[in-house]
XYZ file of C-alpha atoms in Angstrom:
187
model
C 89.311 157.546 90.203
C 92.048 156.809 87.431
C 95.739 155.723 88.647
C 98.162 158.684 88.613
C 101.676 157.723 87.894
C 103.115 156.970 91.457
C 100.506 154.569 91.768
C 101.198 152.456 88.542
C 104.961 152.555 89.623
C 104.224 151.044 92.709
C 101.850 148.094 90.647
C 104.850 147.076 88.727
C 107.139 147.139 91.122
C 104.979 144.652 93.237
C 104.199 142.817 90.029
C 107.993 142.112 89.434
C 109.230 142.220 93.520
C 106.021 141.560 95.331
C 106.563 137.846 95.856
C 110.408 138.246 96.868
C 109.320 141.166 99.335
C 106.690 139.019 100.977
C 108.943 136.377 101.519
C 111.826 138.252 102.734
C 109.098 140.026 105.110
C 107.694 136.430 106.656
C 111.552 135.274 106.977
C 112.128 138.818 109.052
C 108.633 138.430 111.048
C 109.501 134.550 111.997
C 113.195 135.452 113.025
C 111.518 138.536 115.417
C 109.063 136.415 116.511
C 111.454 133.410 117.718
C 111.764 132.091 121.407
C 115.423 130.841 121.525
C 116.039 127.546 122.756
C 116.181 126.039 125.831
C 118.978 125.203 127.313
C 120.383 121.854 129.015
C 123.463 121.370 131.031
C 125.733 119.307 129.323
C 126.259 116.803 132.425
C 121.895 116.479 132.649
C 122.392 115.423 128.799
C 124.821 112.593 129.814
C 122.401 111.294 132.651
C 119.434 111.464 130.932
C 121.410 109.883 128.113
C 122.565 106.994 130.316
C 119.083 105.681 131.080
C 118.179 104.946 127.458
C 118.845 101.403 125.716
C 120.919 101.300 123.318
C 119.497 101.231 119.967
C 119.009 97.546 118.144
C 120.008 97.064 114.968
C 117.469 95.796 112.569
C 119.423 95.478 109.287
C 123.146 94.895 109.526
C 124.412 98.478 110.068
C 121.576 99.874 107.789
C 118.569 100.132 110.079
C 118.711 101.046 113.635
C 116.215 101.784 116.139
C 115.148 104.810 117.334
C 116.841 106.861 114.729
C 116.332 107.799 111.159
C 117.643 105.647 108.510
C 118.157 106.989 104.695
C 118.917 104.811 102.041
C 119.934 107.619 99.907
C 120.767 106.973 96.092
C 119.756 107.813 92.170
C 117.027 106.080 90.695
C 116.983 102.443 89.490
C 119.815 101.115 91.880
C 117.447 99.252 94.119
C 116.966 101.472 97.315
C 112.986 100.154 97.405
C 113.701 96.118 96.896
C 116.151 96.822 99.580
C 113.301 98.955 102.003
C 111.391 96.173 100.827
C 113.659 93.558 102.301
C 114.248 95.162 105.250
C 110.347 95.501 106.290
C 110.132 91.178 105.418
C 113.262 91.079 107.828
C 111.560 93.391 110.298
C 108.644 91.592 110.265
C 109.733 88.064 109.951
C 112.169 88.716 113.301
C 114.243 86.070 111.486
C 118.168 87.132 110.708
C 119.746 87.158 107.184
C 123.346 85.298 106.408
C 125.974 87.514 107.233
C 123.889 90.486 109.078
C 124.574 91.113 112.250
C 121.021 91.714 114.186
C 120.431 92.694 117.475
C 117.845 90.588 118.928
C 115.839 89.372 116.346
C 112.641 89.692 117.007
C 109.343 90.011 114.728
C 107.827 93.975 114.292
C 105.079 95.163 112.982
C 105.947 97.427 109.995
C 104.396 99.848 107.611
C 105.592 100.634 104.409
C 104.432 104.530 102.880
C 105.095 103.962 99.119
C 105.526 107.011 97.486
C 106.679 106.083 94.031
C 106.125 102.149 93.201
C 103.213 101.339 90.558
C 101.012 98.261 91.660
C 102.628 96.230 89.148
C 106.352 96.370 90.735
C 104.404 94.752 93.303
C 104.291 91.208 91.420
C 108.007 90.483 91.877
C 106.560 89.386 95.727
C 104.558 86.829 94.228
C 106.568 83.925 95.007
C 106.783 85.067 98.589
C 103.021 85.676 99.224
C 102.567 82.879 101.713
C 105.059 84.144 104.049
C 103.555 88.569 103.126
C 100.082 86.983 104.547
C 101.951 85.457 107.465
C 104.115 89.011 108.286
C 101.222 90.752 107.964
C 103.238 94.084 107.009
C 100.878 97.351 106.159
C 101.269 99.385 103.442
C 100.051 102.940 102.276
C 100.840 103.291 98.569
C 100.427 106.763 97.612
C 100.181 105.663 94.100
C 97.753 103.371 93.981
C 94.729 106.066 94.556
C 95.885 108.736 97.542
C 96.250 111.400 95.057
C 99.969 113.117 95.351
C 102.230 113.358 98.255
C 101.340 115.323 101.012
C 103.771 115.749 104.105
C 101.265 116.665 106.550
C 99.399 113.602 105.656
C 101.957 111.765 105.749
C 103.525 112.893 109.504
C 100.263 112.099 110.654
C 100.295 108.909 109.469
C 103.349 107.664 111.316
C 102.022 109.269 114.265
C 98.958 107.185 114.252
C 101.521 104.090 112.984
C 103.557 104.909 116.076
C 100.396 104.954 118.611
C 99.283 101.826 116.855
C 102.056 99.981 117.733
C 104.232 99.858 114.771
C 107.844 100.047 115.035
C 108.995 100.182 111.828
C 108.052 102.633 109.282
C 109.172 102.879 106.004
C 108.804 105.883 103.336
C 109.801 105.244 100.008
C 110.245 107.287 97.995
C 111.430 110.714 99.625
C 113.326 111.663 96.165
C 109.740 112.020 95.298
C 109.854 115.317 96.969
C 112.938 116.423 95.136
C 111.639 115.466 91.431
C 114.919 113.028 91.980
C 117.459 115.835 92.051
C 120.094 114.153 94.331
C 122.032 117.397 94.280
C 118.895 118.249 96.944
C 120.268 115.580 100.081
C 121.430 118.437 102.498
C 117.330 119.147 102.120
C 116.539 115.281 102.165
């Protein structure tokens, strides 16, 4: 009934290791556990590649369809007025001076807002007219959502993407890396 020596040797040595040996454990389970990859000829690649459309650019050279855009930057340099811009443009289908745009066309586009307060919001209000028009969506995590939560969040663009949207915007993924830029590779 009391703990002979071996076994309070073993408690601290879980106390101190425990949480290091469980994860090294689940890393050595998932790698056992894998089913490699499937694998594609190279020459099936090419065909199946050369019945897609090319993508469209939606922003100059910043935006392009079908792919995964970062605007990637510290804080305060104007990465959301820019995601901001980009969803009007999106929206509007209307082309800015100087941007090259692929078929300009109007979208329908949601905007996740991870990080902007409600108030950065009145810096729009001149515009107004023309937001009611666009009619772009936006879930603002800040507002009332409660903190981020990726799983949430995936299945929100899911739903976005069956719902027709083809634009989605997250802003603020630095809010996942307490806005440690040295953190991109994980970005």
């Amino acid at each position: 009934p009391r703990p002979c020596h071996g076994d309070v040797l073993i408690d601290q040595w879980w106390a101190r290791f425990g949480k290091q040996a469980d994860e090294e454990s689940k890393r050595r389970r998932k790698r056992e556990q894998a089913q490699p990859y499937e694998r594609t000829k190279m020459s099936e690649r090419v065909s199946a590649a050369m019945a897609l459309e090319e993508p469209e650019r939606i922003f100059g050279s910043i935006v392009v369809s079908s792919c995964v855009n970062i605007l990637y930057g510290y804080q305060n340099v104007g990465k959301s007025s820019t995601a901001e811009v980009i969803a009007i443009v999106a929206a509007s289908g209307k082309t800015i001076e100087g941007l090259a745009i692929d078929k300009p066309r109007k979208r329908k586009v949601l905007v996740i807002d991870l990080e902007q307060p409600l108030i950065s919001q009145k810096k729009w209000a001149k515009l107004k007219p023309l937001l009611d028009e666009l009619g772009i969506y936006v879930v603002a995590l800040g507002d009332k959502n409660g903190p981020p939560d990726r799983d949430r969040i995936w299945a929100t663009c899911r739903q976005a993407a069956i719902d027709g949207f083809e634009l989605c915007i997250i802003d603020n993924l630095n809010k996942y890396f307490q806005g440690d830029v040295t953190k991109k590779d994980v970005a």
